[in-house]
Short mmCIF file of C-alpha atoms in Angstrom, two decimals:
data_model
loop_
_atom_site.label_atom_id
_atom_site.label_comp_id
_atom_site.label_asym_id
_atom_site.label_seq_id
_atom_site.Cartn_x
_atom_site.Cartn_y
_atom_site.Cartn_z
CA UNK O 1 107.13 138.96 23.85
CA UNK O 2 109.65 141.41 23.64
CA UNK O 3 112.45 142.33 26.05
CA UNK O 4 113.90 145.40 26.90
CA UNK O 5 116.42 147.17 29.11
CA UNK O 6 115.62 150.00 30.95
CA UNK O 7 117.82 152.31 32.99
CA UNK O 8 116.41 154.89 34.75
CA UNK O 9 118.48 157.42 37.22
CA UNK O 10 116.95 159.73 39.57
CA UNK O 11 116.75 163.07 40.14
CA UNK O 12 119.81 164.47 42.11
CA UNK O 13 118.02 167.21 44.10
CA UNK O 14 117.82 167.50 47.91
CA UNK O 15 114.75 165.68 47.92
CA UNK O 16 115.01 163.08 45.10
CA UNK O 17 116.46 160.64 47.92
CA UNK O 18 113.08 160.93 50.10
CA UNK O 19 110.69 161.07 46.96
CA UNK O 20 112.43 157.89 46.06
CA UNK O 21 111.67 156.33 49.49
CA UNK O 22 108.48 157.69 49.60
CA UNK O 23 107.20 156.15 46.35
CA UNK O 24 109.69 152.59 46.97
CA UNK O 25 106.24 150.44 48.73
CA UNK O 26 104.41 151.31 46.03
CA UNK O 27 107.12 151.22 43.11
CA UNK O 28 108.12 147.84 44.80
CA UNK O 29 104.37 146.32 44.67
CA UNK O 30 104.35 147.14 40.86
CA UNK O 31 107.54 145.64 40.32
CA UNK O 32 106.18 142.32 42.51
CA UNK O 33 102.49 142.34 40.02
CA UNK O 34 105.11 142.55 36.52
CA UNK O 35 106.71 139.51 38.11
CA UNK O 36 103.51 137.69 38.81
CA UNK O 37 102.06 138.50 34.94
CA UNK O 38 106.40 137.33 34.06
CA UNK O 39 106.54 141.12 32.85
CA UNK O 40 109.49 141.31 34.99
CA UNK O 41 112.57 139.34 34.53
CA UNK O 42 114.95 141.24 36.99
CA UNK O 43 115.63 144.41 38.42
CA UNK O 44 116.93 146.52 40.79
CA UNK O 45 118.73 149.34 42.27
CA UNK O 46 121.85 151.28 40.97
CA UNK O 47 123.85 152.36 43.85
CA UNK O 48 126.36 155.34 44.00
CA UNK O 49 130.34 154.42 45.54
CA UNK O 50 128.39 155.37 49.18
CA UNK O 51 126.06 152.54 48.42
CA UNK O 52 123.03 155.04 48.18
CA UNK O 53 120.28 154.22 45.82
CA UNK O 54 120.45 156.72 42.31
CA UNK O 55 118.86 154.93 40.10
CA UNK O 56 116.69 151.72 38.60
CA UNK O 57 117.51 148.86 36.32
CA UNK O 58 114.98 146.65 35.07
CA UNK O 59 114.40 143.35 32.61
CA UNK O 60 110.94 143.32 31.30
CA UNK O 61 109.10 141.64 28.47
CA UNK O 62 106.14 143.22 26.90
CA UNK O 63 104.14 142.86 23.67
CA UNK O 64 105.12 146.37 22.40
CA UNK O 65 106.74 149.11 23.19
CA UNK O 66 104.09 151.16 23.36
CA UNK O 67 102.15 148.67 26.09
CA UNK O 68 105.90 148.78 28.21
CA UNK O 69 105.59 152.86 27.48
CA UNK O 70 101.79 152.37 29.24
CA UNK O 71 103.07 150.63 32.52
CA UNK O 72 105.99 152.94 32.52
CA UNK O 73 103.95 156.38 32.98
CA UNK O 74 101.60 154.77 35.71
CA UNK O 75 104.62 153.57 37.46
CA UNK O 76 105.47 155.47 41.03
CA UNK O 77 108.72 156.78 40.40
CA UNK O 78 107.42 158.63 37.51
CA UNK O 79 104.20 159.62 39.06
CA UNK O 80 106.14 160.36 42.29
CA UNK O 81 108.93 162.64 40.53
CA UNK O 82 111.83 159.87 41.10
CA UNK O 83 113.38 158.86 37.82
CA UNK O 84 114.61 162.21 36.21
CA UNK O 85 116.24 160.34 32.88
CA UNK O 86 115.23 156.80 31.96
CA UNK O 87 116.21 154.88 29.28
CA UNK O 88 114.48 152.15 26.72
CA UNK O 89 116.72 149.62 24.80
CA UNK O 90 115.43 146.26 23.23
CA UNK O 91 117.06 143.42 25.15
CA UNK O 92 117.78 139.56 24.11
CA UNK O 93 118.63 137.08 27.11
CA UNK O 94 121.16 134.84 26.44
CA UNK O 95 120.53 130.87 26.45
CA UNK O 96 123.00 129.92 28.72
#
């Protein structure tokens, strides 16, 4: 399996906050399903000074990038109009 980093921030509209918390139940059951298959090694929220939610970060492992690409476009925040600007990088875990 692979592992990559992704980094995705949201759009900064008037509504990108309630999109976001519109699409978070479903975003969030994904997220629990990639952890189940151990597609998902960690993630979370990035959070402005104000401790407001602007973005994602995630640890996943996949077979390809193009099967991680897949599961990226069906995911809610993209559907849902959340993540404006997200980012792909190949990702090694440390053994420590």
């Amino acid at each position: 399996m692979n592992q990559y980093l992704i980094t995705a921030y949201d759009y900064t509209d008037a509504d990108a906050l309630e999109r976001r918390l519109q699409a978070r139940p479903a975003h969030l059951e994904g997220a629990h399903q990639l952890r189940q298959t151990g597609n998902l090694l960690f993630g979370g929220a990035i959070l402005n000074d104000a401790g407001q939610m602007i973005g994602s970060m995630m640890v996943v492992q996949f077979e390809s990038l193009e099967t991680l690409n897949a599961w990226k476009e069906q995911d809610p925040y993209i559907t849902g109009g959340v993540w404006e600007k997200v980012e792909i990088k190949p990702f090694r875990q440390a053994a420590v």
